Amino acid sequence: DQQVKQNSPSLSVQEGRISILNCDYTNSMFDYFLWYKKYPAEGPTFLISISSIKDKNEDGRFTVFLNKSAKHLSLHIVPSQPGDSAVYFCAASAITGNQFYFGTGTSLTVIP
Amino acid sequence: SQTIHQWPATLVQPVGSPLSLECTVEGTSNPNLYWYRQAAGRGLQLLFYSVGIGQISSEVPQNLSASRPQDRQFILSSKKLLLSDSGFYLCAWRRRRLIYGYTFGSGTRLTVV
């Protein structure tokens, strides 16, 4: 049973515009969330995180929003750059857990 | 600083052959260690994790096994590979505190032919 879902397998955005990647989860015990970026044939790299005590976290061009009541989080990239083209995974865990649960990923293409 | 090494980077193996993928972590002690697989067109699936030497938890029953013979060494094995074992295998480690998330290795592309 997929506890973390990314319903959009792919997304295309023009350079300079905003990219919005979405993620939904089902387990109300999840209270820590991560976004990872992955290039082909490489391991994922950590991008940004948020805990359930916050509803927003910013790091440069990247902002993650958390809506606990809707069990939904989103990653905003502004402005989008061609180098942002990659697969993005969201992940969630309970603070007491031993593992993160990953979504299936969204492939972002930023068109120059 | 902490580093994670995973090898080999690519591997082509015939059906029925054995498998051994190795992962080591440097610069930290007593890490949580993980093996993930990314199959074609799919997300990251947790295969095994370990919280200490000799302690292995299996998430998905399958043709693979894992071992942790030393604190910073994690090995993924199979006695007989199946075609369905093809995929991109990732080793990861995590500090005890959850907020640091995972650090992943560079991955191994396994093709079973």
PDB file of C-alpha atoms in Angstrom, chain A residues 31-32 34 36 38 41-44 46 49 89 93-105, chain B residues 32 34 36 38 42-44 46 49 51 59 88 90 94 98-107 109:
ATOM      1  CA  ASP A  31       5.423  14.243  10.944  1.00  0.00           C
ATOM      2  CA  TYR A  32       8.604  14.751   8.995  1.00  0.00           C
ATOM      3  CA  LEU A  34      11.694  15.513   2.746  1.00  0.00           C
ATOM      4  CA  TYR A  36      14.943  14.698  -2.919  1.00  0.00           C
ATOM      5  CA  LYS A  38      17.562  12.685  -8.615  1.00  0.00           C
ATOM      6  CA  ALA A  41      22.179   7.054 -12.905  1.00  0.00           C
ATOM      7  CA  GLU A  42      22.874   8.967  -9.701  1.00  0.00           C
ATOM      8  CA  GLY A  43      21.702   8.661  -6.116  1.00  0.00           C
ATOM      9  CA  PRO A  44      19.032  11.097  -4.886  1.00  0.00           C
ATOM     10  CA  PHE A  46      18.529  15.961  -0.313  1.00  0.00           C
ATOM     11  CA  SER A  49      12.669  19.275   4.564  1.00  0.00           C
ATOM     12  CA  PHE A  89      10.803  12.392  -4.788  1.00  0.00           C
ATOM     13  CA  SER A  93       8.295   9.442   8.173  1.00  0.00           C
ATOM     14  CA  ALA A  94       6.983   9.352  11.692  1.00  0.00           C
ATOM     15  CA  ILE A  95       9.480  10.872  14.134  1.00  0.00           C
ATOM     16  CA  THR A  96       9.592   7.537  15.929  1.00  0.00           C
ATOM     17  CA  GLY A  97      10.038   5.559  12.714  1.00  0.00           C
ATOM     18  CA  ASN A  98      13.099   3.863  11.268  1.00  0.00           C
ATOM     19  CA  GLN A  99      12.459   4.643   7.634  1.00  0.00           C
ATOM     20  CA  PHE A 100      11.180   7.176   5.192  1.00  0.00           C
ATOM     21  CA  TYR A 101       8.434   6.231   2.748  1.00  0.00           C
ATOM     22  CA  PHE A 102       8.977   7.550  -0.750  1.00  0.00           C
ATOM     23  CA  GLY A 103       6.574   8.592  -3.457  1.00  0.00           C
ATOM     24  CA  THR A 104       6.948   7.333  -7.023  1.00  0.00           C
ATOM     25  CA  GLY A 105       8.569  10.551  -8.215  1.00  0.00           C
TER      26      GLY A 105
ATOM     27  CA  ASN B  32      21.096   3.294  10.193  1.00  0.00           C
ATOM     28  CA  TYR B  34      19.250   1.040   3.979  1.00  0.00           C
ATOM     29  CA  TYR B  36      16.470   0.716  -1.864  1.00  0.00           C
ATOM     30  CA  GLN B  38      14.254   1.843  -8.180  1.00  0.00           C
ATOM     31  CA  ARG B  42       8.739   3.160 -10.472  1.00  0.00           C
ATOM     32  CA  GLY B  43       9.623   4.909  -7.254  1.00  0.00           C
ATOM     33  CA  LEU B  44      12.030   3.996  -4.523  1.00  0.00           C
ATOM     34  CA  LEU B  46      12.771  -0.070   0.519  1.00  0.00           C
ATOM     35  CA  TYR B  49      17.283  -1.673   6.671  1.00  0.00           C
ATOM     36  CA  VAL B  51      19.961  -0.373  12.881  1.00  0.00           C
ATOM     37  CA  GLU B  59      10.449  -4.927   3.990  1.00  0.00           C
ATOM     38  CA  PHE B  88      18.836   0.618  -9.861  1.00  0.00           C
ATOM     39  CA  LEU B  90      20.715   2.440  -3.831  1.00  0.00           C
ATOM     40  CA  ARG B  94      20.935   8.046   8.179  1.00  0.00           C
ATOM     41  CA  LEU B  98      15.451  11.770  11.707  1.00  0.00           C
ATOM     42  CA  ILE B  99      15.726  15.418  10.683  1.00  0.00           C
ATOM     43  CA  TYR B 100      18.901  14.772   8.727  1.00  0.00           C
ATOM     44  CA  GLY B 101      17.176  12.403   6.325  1.00  0.00           C
ATOM     45  CA  TYR B 102      19.115   9.980   4.192  1.00  0.00           C
ATOM     46  CA  THR B 103      22.384  10.309   2.367  1.00  0.00           C
ATOM     47  CA  PHE B 104      22.380   8.065  -0.673  1.00  0.00           C
ATOM     48  CA  GLY B 105      25.206   6.344  -2.475  1.00  0.00           C
ATOM     49  CA  SER B 106      25.688   6.771  -6.205  1.00  0.00           C
ATOM     50  CA  GLY B 107      23.773   3.594  -7.022  1.00  0.00           C
ATOM     51  CA  ARG B 109      22.600  -0.326 -12.221  1.00  0.00           C
TER      52      ARG B 109
END
